[in-house]
Short mmCIF file of C-alpha atoms and ligand atoms in Angstrom, two decimals:
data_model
loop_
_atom_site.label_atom_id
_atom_site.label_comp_id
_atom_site.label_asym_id
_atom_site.label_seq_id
_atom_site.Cartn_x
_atom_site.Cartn_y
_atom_site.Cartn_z
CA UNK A 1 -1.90 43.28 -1.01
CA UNK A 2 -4.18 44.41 1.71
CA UNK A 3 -6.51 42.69 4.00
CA UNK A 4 -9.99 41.59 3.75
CA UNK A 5 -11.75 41.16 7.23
CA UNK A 6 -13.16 37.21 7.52
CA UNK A 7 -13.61 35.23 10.69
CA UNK A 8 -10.53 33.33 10.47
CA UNK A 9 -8.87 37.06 10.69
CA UNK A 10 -7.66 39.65 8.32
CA UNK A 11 -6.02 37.92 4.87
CA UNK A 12 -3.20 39.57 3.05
CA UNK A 13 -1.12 38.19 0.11
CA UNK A 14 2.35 39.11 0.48
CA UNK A 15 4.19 39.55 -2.96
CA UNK A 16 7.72 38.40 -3.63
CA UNK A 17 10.08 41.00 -1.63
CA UNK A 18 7.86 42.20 1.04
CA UNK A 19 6.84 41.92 5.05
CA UNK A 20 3.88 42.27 7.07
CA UNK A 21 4.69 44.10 10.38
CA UNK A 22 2.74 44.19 12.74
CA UNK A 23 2.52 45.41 16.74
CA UNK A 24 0.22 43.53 19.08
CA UNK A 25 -1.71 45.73 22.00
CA UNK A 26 -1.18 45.54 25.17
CA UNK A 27 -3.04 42.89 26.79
CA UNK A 28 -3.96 41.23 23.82
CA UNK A 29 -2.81 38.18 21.66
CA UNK A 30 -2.68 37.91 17.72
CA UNK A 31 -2.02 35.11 15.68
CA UNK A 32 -0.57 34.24 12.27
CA UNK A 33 -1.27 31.66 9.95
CA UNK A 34 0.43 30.97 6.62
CA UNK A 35 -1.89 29.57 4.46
CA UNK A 36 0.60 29.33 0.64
CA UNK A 37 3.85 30.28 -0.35
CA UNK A 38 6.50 30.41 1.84
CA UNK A 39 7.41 32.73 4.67
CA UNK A 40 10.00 33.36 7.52
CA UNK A 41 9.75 36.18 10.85
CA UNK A 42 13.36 37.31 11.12
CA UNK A 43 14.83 34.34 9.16
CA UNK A 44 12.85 31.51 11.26
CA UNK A 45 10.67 29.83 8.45
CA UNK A 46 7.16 29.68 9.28
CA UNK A 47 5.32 26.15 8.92
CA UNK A 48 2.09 26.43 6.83
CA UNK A 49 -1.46 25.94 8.47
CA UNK A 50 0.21 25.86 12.36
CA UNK A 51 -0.91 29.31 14.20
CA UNK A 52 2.02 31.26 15.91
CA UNK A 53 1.19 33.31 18.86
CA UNK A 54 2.32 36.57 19.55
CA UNK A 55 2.02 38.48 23.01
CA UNK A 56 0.87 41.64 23.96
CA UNK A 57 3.96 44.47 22.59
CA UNK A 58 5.43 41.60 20.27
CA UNK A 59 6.68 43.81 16.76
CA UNK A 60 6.82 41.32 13.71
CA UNK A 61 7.50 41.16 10.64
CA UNK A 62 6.48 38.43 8.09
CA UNK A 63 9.19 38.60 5.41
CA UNK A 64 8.85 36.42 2.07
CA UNK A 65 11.00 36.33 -0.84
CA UNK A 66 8.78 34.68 -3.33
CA UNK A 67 5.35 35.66 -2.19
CA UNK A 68 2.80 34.01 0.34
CA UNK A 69 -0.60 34.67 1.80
CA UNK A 70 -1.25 35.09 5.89
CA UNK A 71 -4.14 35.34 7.73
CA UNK A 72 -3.49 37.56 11.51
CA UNK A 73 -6.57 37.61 14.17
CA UNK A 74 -6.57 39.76 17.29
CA UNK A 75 -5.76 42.94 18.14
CA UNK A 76 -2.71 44.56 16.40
CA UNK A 77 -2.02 47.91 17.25
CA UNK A 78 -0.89 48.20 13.88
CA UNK A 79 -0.37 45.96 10.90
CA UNK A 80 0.93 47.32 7.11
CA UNK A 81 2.79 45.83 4.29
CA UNK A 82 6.06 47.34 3.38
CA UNK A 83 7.89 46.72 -0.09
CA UNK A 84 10.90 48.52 1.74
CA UNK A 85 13.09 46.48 3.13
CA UNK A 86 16.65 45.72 3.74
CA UNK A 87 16.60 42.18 3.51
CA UNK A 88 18.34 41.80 0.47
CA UNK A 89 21.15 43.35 2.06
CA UNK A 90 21.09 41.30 4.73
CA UNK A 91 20.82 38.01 2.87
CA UNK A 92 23.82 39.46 0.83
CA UNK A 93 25.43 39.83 4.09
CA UNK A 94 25.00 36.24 5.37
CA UNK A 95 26.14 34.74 1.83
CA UNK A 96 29.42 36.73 2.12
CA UNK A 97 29.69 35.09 5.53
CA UNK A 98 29.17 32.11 4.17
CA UNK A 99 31.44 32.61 1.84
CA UNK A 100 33.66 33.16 4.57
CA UNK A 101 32.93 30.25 6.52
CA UNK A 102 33.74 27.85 3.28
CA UNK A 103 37.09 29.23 2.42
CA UNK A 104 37.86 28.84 6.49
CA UNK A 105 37.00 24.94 6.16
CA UNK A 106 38.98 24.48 3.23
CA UNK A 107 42.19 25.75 4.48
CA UNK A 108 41.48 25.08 8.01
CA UNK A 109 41.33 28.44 9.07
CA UNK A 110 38.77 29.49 11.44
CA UNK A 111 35.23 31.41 10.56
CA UNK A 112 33.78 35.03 10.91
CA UNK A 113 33.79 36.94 13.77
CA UNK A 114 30.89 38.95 13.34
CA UNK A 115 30.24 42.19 15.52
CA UNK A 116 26.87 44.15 14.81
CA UNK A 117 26.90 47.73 16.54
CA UNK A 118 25.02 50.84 15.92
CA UNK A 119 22.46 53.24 18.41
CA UNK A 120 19.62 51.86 19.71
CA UNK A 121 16.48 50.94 17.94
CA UNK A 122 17.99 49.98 14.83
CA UNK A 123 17.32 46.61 14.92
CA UNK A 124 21.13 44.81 15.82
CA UNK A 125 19.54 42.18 17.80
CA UNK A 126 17.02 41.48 14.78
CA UNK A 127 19.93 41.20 12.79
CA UNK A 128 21.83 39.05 15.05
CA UNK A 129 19.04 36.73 14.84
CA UNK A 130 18.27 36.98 10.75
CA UNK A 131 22.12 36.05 10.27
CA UNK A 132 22.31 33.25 12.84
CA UNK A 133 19.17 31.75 11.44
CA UNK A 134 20.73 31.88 7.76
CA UNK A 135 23.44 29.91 8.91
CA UNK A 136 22.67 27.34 11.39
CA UNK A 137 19.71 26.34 8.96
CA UNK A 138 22.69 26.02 6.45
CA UNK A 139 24.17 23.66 8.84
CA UNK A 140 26.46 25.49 10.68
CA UNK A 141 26.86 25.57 14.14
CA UNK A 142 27.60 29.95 15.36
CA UNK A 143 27.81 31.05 18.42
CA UNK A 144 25.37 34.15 19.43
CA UNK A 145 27.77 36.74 22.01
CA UNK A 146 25.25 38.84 24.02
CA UNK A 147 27.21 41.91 25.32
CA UNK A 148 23.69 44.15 25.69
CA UNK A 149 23.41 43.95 29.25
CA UNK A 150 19.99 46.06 29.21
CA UNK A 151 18.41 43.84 27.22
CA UNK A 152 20.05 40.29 26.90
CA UNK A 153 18.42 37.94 24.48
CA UNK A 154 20.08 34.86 26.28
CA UNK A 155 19.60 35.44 30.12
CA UNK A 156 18.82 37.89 32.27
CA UNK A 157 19.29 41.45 32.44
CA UNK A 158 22.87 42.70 33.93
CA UNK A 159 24.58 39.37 32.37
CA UNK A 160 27.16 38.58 29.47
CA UNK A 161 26.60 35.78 27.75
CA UNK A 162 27.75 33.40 24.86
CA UNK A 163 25.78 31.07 23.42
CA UNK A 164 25.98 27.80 20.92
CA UNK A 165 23.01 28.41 18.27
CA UNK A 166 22.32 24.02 17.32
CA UNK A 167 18.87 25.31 15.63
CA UNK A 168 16.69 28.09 14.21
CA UNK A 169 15.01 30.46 16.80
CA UNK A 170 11.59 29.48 17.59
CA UNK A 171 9.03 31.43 15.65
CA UNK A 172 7.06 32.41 18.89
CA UNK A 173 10.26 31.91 21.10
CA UNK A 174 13.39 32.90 19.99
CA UNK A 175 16.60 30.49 20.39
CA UNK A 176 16.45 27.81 22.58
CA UNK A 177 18.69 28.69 25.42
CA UNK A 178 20.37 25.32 26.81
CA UNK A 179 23.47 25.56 28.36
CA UNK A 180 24.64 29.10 27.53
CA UNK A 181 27.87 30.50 29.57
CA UNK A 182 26.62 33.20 31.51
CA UNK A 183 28.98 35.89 33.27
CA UNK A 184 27.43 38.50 36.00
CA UNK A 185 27.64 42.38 35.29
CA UNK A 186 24.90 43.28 37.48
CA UNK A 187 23.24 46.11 36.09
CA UNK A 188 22.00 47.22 32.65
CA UNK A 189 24.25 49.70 31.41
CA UNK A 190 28.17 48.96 30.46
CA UNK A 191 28.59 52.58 31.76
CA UNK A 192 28.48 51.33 35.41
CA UNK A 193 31.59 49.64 35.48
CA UNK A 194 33.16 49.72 31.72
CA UNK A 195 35.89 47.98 33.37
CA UNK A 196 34.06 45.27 34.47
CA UNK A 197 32.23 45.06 30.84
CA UNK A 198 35.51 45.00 29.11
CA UNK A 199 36.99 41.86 31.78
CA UNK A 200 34.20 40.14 30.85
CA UNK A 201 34.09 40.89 27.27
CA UNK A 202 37.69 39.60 27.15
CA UNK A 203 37.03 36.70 29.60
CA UNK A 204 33.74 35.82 26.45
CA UNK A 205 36.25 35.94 23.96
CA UNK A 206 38.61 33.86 25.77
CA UNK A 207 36.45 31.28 26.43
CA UNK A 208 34.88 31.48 22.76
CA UNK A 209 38.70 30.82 21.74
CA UNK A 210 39.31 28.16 23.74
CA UNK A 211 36.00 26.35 22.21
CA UNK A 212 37.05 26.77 19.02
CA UNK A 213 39.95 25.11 19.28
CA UNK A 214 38.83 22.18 20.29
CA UNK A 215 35.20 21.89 18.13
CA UNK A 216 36.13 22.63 14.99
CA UNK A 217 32.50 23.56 13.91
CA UNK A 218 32.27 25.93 16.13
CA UNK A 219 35.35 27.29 14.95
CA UNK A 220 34.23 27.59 11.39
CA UNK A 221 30.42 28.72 12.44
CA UNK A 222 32.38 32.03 13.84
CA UNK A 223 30.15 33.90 16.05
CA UNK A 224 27.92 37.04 15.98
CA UNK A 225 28.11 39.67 18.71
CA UNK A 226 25.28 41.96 19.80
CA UNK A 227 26.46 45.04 21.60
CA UNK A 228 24.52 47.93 23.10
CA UNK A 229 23.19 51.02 21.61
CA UNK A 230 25.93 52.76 23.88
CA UNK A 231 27.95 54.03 20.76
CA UNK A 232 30.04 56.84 22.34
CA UNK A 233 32.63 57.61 24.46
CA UNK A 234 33.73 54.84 26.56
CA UNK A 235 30.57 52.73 25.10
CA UNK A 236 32.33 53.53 21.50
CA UNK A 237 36.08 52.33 23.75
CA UNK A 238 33.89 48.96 24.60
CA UNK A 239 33.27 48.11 21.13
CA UNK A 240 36.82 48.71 19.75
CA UNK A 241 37.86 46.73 22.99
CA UNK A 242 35.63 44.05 21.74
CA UNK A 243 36.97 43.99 18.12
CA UNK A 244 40.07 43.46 19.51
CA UNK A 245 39.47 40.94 22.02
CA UNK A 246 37.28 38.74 19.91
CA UNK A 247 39.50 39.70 16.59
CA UNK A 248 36.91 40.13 14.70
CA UNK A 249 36.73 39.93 11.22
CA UNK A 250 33.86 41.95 10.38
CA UNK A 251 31.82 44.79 12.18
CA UNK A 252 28.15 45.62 10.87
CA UNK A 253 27.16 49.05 11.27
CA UNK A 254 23.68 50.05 11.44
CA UNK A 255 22.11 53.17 10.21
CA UNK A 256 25.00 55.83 11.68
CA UNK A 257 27.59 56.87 8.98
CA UNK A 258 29.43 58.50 12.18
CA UNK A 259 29.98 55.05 13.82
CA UNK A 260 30.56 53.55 10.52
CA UNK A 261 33.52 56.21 9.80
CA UNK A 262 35.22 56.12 13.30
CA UNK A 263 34.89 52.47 13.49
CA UNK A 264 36.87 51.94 9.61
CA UNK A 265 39.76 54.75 10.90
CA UNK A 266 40.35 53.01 14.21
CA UNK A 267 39.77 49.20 13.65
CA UNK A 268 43.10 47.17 12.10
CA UNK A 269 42.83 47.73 8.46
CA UNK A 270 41.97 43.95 7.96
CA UNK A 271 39.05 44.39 9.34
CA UNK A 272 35.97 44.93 6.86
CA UNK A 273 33.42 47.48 8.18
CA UNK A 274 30.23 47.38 6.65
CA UNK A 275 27.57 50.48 6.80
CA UNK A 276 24.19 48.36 6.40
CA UNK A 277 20.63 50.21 6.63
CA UNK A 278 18.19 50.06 9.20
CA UNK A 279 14.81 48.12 8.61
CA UNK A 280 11.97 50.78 8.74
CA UNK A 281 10.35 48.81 10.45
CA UNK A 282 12.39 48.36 13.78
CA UNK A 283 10.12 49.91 16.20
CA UNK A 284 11.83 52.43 19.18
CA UNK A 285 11.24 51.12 22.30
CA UNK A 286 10.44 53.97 25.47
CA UNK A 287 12.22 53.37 29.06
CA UNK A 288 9.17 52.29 30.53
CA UNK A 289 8.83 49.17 27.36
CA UNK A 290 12.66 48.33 28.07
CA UNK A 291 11.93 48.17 31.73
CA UNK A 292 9.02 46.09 31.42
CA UNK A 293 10.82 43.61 29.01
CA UNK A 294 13.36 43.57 31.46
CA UNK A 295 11.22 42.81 34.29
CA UNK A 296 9.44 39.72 32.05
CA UNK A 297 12.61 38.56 31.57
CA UNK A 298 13.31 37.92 35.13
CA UNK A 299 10.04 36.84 35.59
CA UNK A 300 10.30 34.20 32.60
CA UNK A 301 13.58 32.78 34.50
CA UNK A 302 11.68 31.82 37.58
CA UNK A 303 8.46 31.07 36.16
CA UNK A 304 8.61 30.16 32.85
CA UNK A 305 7.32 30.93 29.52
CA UNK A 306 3.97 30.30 27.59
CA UNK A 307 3.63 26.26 27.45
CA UNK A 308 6.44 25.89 30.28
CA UNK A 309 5.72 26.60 33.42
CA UNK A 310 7.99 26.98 36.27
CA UNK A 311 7.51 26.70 40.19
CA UNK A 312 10.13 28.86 42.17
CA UNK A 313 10.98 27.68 45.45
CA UNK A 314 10.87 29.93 48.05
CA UNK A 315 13.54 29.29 51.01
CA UNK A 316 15.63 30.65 53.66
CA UNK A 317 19.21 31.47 53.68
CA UNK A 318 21.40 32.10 56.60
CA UNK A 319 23.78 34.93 56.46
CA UNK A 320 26.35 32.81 57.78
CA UNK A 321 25.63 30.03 54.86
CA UNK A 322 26.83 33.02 52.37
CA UNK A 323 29.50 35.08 51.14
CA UNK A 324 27.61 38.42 49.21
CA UNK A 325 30.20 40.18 46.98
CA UNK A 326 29.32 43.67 44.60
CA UNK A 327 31.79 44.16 42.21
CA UNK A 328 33.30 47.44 41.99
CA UNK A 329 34.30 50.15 45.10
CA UNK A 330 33.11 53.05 44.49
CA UNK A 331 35.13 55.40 42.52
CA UNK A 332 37.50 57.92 44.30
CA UNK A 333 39.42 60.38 43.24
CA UNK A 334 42.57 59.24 42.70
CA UNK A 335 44.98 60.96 45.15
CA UNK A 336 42.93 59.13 47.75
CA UNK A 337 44.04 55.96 46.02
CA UNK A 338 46.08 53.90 48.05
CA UNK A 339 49.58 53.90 46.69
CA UNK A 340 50.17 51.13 44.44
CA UNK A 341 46.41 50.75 43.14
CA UNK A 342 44.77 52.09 40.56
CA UNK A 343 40.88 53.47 39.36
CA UNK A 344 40.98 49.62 37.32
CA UNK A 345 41.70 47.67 40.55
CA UNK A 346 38.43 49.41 42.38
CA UNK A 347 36.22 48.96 39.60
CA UNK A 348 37.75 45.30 39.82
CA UNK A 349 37.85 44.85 43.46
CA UNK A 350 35.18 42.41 45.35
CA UNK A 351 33.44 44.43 47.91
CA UNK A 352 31.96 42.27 50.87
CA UNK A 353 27.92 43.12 51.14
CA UNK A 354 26.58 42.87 54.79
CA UNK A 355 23.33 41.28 54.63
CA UNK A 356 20.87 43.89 55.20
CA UNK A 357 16.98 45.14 54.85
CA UNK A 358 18.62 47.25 51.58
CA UNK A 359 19.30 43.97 49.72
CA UNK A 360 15.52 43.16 49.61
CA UNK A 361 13.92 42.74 45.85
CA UNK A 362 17.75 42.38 44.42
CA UNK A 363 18.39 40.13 41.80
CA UNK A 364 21.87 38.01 43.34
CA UNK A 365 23.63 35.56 40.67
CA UNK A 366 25.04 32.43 42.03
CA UNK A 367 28.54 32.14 41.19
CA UNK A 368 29.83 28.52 39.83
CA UNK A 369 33.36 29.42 42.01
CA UNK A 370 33.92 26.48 44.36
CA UNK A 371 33.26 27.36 47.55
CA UNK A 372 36.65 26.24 48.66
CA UNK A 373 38.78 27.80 46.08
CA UNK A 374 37.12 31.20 47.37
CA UNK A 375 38.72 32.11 50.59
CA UNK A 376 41.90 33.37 50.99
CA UNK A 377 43.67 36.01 48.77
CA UNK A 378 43.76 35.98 45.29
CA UNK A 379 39.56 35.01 45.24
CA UNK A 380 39.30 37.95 43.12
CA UNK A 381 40.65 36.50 40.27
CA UNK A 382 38.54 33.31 40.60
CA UNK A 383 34.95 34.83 41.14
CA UNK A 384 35.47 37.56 37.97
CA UNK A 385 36.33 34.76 35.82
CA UNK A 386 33.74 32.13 36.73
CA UNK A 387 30.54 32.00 35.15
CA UNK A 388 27.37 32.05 37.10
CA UNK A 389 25.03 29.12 37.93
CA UNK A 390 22.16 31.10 38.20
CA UNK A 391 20.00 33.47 39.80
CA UNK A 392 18.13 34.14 43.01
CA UNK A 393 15.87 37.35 44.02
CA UNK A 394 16.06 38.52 47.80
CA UNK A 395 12.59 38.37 49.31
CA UNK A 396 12.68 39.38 52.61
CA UNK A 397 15.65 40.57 55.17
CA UNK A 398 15.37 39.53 59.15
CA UNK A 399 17.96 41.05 60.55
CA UNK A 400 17.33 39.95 63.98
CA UNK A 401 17.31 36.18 62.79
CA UNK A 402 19.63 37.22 60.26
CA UNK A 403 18.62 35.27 57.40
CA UNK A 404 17.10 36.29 54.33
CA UNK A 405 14.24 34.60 52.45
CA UNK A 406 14.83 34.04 48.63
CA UNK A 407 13.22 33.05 45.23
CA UNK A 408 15.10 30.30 43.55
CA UNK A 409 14.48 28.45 40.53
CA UNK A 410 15.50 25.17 42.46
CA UNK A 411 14.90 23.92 45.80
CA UNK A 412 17.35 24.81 48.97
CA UNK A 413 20.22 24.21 49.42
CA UNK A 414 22.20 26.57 47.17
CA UNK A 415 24.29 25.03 44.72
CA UNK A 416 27.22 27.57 45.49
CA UNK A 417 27.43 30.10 48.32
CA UNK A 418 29.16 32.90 46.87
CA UNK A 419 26.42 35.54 45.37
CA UNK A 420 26.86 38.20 43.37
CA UNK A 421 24.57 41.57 43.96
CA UNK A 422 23.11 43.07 41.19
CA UNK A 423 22.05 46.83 40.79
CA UNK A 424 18.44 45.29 39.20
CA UNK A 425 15.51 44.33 41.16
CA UNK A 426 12.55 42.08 40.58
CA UNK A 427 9.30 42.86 42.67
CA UNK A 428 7.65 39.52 42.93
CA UNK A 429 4.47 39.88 42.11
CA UNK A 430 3.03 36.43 42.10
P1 LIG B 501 18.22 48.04 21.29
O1 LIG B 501 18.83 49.36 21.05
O2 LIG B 501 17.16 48.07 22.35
O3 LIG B 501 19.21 46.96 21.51
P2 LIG B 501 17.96 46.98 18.63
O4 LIG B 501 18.78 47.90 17.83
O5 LIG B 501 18.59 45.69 19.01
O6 LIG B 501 17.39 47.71 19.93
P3 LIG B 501 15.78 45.33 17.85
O7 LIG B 501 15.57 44.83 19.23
O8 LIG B 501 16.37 44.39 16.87
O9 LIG B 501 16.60 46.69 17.86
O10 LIG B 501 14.40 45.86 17.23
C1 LIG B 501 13.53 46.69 17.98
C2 LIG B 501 12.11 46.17 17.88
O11 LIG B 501 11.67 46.27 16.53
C3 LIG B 501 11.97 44.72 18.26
O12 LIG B 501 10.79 44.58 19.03
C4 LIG B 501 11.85 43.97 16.95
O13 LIG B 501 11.05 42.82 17.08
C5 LIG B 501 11.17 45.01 16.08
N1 LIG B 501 11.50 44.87 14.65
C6 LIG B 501 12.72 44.71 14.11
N2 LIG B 501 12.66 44.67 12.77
C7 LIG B 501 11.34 44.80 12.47
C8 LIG B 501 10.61 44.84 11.24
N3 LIG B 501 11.21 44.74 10.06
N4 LIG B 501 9.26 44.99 11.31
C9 LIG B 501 8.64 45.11 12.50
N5 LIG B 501 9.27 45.08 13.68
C10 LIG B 501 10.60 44.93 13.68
MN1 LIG B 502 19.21 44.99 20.95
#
């Protein structure tokens, strides 16, 4: 089952059952070829004799259920077959959902609510993906829910977003993201502002509700939630929140018996918690690696992505032209608390940000609010529960001029004029 050296790369026949993983260095490219049998990387089918493309710190793995042979050139940092794997499981899994998803048509009932949790590295977002794949090639239309606000697989870092899967994830790609609803957190742990991360997990569900009831595929797709590795304390309060908010049906552990155990005494009895094994081969990530994914992920937003290019515009904005909010006063004890408000309504609250040289390199989202609806009291309300229209990075601060130069994905003028600050930065290398 190993690999024979050849110029058209290293060959190795997969049998029935088993993967190929495989890391690619850093700096370097490797690609795969599927030359018989049949084959899928984390439940995308591969198409035979096309060559897939995989960047420098991609981890792969080439699953195939009834045996194939693939060829991989370049440099892989390492590259093994594995017999081991939990695929069957998950398969199982996603026919059980389906299962679900059948009985909801028939009796006009809506489908399952999916949430995957567990620590990091154990592969939820892989999962996410396998079972999405499994059903929207089946026809069915899910909806991916991105809580992981470190490392979002829709949109940038420090963002909450839900969004419609219409077709398999791109081999080389992942899932096409067209129109996703996006909702700014603005930075990359739920920890900063777990009230914040709960509003917004409830405003997701809401909004995921409100679909379903009038698209009744989307209703019976159901949805599948990613959440953080952030598995205790108030992280482990964020998930039940979720459960609740999204009523989910069913909550996928991975690999911690702990999580698995608190999850089945506190979650309604109706829901079914499932303890499912981690994949050997999920691959831990270090700080730096998450950082640096994070930081290509802002930099794919502005200027695109392998074939697609795109050219940022670069632009002045007066201070007067904008309203900068941060979510969230800082926390204070709380006898100082004015009377009548509580530690929710500061981590709530929309604090006004004067435009200064400290809001260089910051990563702002747009918000879709009208600009009209926003002044006046009760804007609060409005700007938490609007999604944003996109993103802009702070360039450069003149004070004395007092404007500030931005990076936008579109040219000037600003589409909306209330901007959100996040606690991320982008350093714009290019
Ligand atoms: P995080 O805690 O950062 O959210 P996670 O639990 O979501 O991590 P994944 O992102 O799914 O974990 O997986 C971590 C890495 O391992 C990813 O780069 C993924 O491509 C890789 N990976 C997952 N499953 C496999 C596998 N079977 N073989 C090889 N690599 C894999
Ligand atoms: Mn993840």
């Amino acid at each position: 089952s190993s690999g024979s050296a050849g110029t058209s790369g290293t060959r190795f026949d997969l049998e029935k059952e088993t993967e190929l993983r495989f890391e690619v260095e850093a700096g370097e490219r490797v690609q795969l070829e599927l030359f018989s049998g049949m084959a899928e990387v984390f439940g995308s089918e591969l198409n035979r004799n096309k060559k897939y493309t995989f960047g420098p710190g991609s981890k792969i793995a080439v699953f195939t259920w009834h045996g194939c042979t693939v060829s991989l050139s370049g440099k892989t940092e390492v590259a093994y077959v594995s017999k081991d794997t939990p695929m069957m499981l998950y398969l199982n899994t996603h026919a059980a959902l389906e299962q679900m998803r059948r009985q909801a048509e028939k009796d006009n009932e809506r489908g399952p609510r999916v949430m995957v949790v567990g620590p990091t590295d154990v592969g939820k977002t892989t999962v996410c993906r396998v079972l999405l794949n499994y059903a929207v090639r089946l026809g069915r239309r899910p909806t991916l829910v991105e809580l992981d606000v470190g490392q979002s697989s829709v949109s940038v870092p420090g963002t909450m977003a839900a969004l419609c899967i219409e077709r398999p994830a791109d081999v080389e790609e992942g899932f096409s993201v067209q129109a996703p609803l996006v909702f700014h957190f603005g930075s990359t742990t739920p920890g900063t502002n777990i009230k914040l991360y709960n509003k917004l997990t409830s405003n997701l569900a809401e909004v995921f509700s409100q679909r379903c009831e009038v698209n009744r595929k989307a209703s019976v797709g159901g949805c599948i939630i990613n959440t953080c590795g952030w598995v205790k304390g108030s992280g482990y309060q964020a998930l039940v929140h979720c459960a609740s908010a999204f009523e989910v049906d069913v909550v996928l552990v991975l690999d911690q018996e702990r999580l698995y155990n608190e999850l089945k005494r506190d979650l309604p009895h109706f829901v079914r918690v499932v303890l499912l094994p981690k994949s050997g081969g999920v691959v831990e990530r270090s700080k730096d690696c998450r950082r640096e994914s994070r930081d290509e992920k802002i930099r794919e937003y502005f200027y695109g992505f392998r074939g697609t290019s795109f050219y940022p515009h670069a632009f002045d904005v007066r201070f007067s032209d904008v309203r900068i909010y941060k979510i969230g006063a800082p926390s204070i004890p709380d006898s100082c608390l004015p009377l009548g408000m509580s530690q929710d309504d500061t981590q709530l609250k929309l604090v006004p940000v004067s435009p200064g040289r400290d809001l260089t390199h910051h990563v702002l989202s747009v918000s879709s609010v009208e600009d009209e609806a926003e002044a006046g009291a009760g804007q609060s309300r409005g700007i938490l529960e609007s999604p944003v229209c996109g993103f802009i990075v702070v360039t450069a601060v003149d004070t004395q001029a007092q404007v500030m130069t931005v990076l936008s994905p579109a040219p000037r003028p600003l589409p909306r004029h209330t901007l959100l600050i996040m606690d991320i930065r982008f350093i714009d290398l290019k």
